[in-house]
């Protein structure tokens, strides 16, 4: 069973200035029975905060890793597509040359077939 909470008294503003205010007792030294529960709740909350912070850092690390991998893959794809385009341009140019030569009566093998 929880101990009863202390009575809370609200003073008018005039009384507040006259009475010197005492600091609340430090939580590490539980003078009240419920302060121990507050301390446990604070410790649990801090542990949960640490766990969430660690999870966030881990997730950010994974996101950075996969973002880096995706960027590298995009760069490789762009390079490969550029190489493919230039190869296709070469093949088309060779085919056009071959057609020109055939029209002139010559037979020329495209370079891609001689490699």
XYZ file of C-alpha atoms in Angstrom:
115
model
C 0.000 0.000 0.000
C 1.326 3.423 -0.925
C 1.885 5.919 1.873
C -0.397 8.971 1.740
C 0.949 11.916 -0.214
C 1.803 14.993 1.861
C -0.794 17.717 2.045
C -0.130 20.453 -0.481
C -0.888 23.957 0.739
C -1.035 26.891 -1.649
C -0.037 30.137 0.039
C -1.131 33.583 -1.066
C 1.659 35.621 -2.742
C 2.315 37.684 0.408
C 3.173 34.626 2.501
C 5.438 33.173 -0.159
C 7.865 36.085 0.042
C 8.069 36.000 3.844
C 8.783 32.297 4.321
C 12.225 31.121 3.148
C 11.717 28.292 0.671
C 13.421 25.000 1.469
C 14.954 22.966 -1.344
C 13.319 19.571 -1.895
C 15.327 16.686 -0.424
C 17.720 15.079 -2.935
C 16.238 12.032 -4.612
C 19.368 9.937 -3.983
C 18.647 10.145 -0.235
C 15.033 9.001 0.008
C 13.641 10.662 3.112
C 10.086 9.871 2.012
C 8.860 6.339 1.290
C 7.623 7.289 -2.218
C 10.983 8.868 -3.160
C 12.416 5.353 -3.604
C 9.718 4.631 -6.196
C 10.503 7.942 -7.914
C 14.175 7.005 -7.994
C 13.396 3.595 -9.515
C 11.121 5.233 -12.098
C 13.888 7.722 -12.969
C 16.439 4.924 -13.347
C 14.029 2.954 -15.561
C 13.327 6.062 -17.628
C 17.066 6.758 -18.041
C 17.688 3.150 -19.109
C 14.835 3.346 -21.622
C 16.225 6.649 -22.910
C 19.696 5.085 -23.322
C 18.206 2.088 -25.124
C 16.194 4.303 -27.486
C 19.237 6.496 -28.092
C 21.328 3.429 -28.947
C 18.581 2.103 -31.245
C 18.451 5.493 -32.981
C 22.219 5.538 -33.482
C 22.162 1.964 -34.817
C 19.341 2.809 -37.227
C 21.191 5.927 -38.413
C 24.304 3.831 -39.003
C 22.361 1.273 -41.022
C 20.680 4.035 -43.003
C 24.046 5.675 -43.775
C 25.507 2.302 -44.821
C 22.643 1.461 -47.191
C 22.553 5.002 -48.529
C 26.271 4.690 -49.340
C 25.721 1.303 -50.999
C 22.787 2.654 -53.031
C 24.860 5.643 -54.157
C 27.715 3.365 -55.244
C 25.284 1.121 -57.123
C 23.777 4.170 -58.845
C 27.262 5.347 -59.849
C 28.160 1.893 -61.220
C 24.869 1.736 -63.111
C 25.454 5.177 -64.601
C 28.969 4.147 -65.689
C 27.727 0.858 -67.177
C 24.905 2.616 -69.021
C 27.406 5.117 -70.437
C 29.653 2.269 -71.617
C 26.660 0.472 -73.134
C 25.553 3.628 -74.959
C 29.015 4.190 -76.427
C 29.226 0.504 -77.440
C 25.808 0.703 -79.121
C 26.888 3.895 -80.906
C 30.002 2.059 -82.151
C 27.937 -0.918 -83.361
C 25.464 1.355 -85.141
C 28.315 3.291 -86.753
C 29.931 0.008 -87.897
C 26.616 -1.197 -89.327
C 26.176 2.064 -91.213
C 29.750 1.768 -92.551
C 29.071 -1.838 -93.604
C 25.888 -0.787 -95.385
C 27.769 2.004 -97.159
C 30.451 -0.472 -98.291
C 27.845 -3.023 -99.425
C 26.226 -0.348 -101.528
C 29.668 0.262 -103.080
C 30.168 -3.481 -103.636
C 32.664 -4.086 -100.771
C 32.261 -6.551 -97.907
C 33.699 -5.331 -94.574
C 33.301 -7.158 -91.280
C 32.370 -4.914 -88.335
C 35.121 -4.522 -85.724
C 32.940 -6.176 -83.103
C 32.998 -9.421 -85.110
C 36.789 -9.394 -85.548
C 37.573 -9.083 -81.842
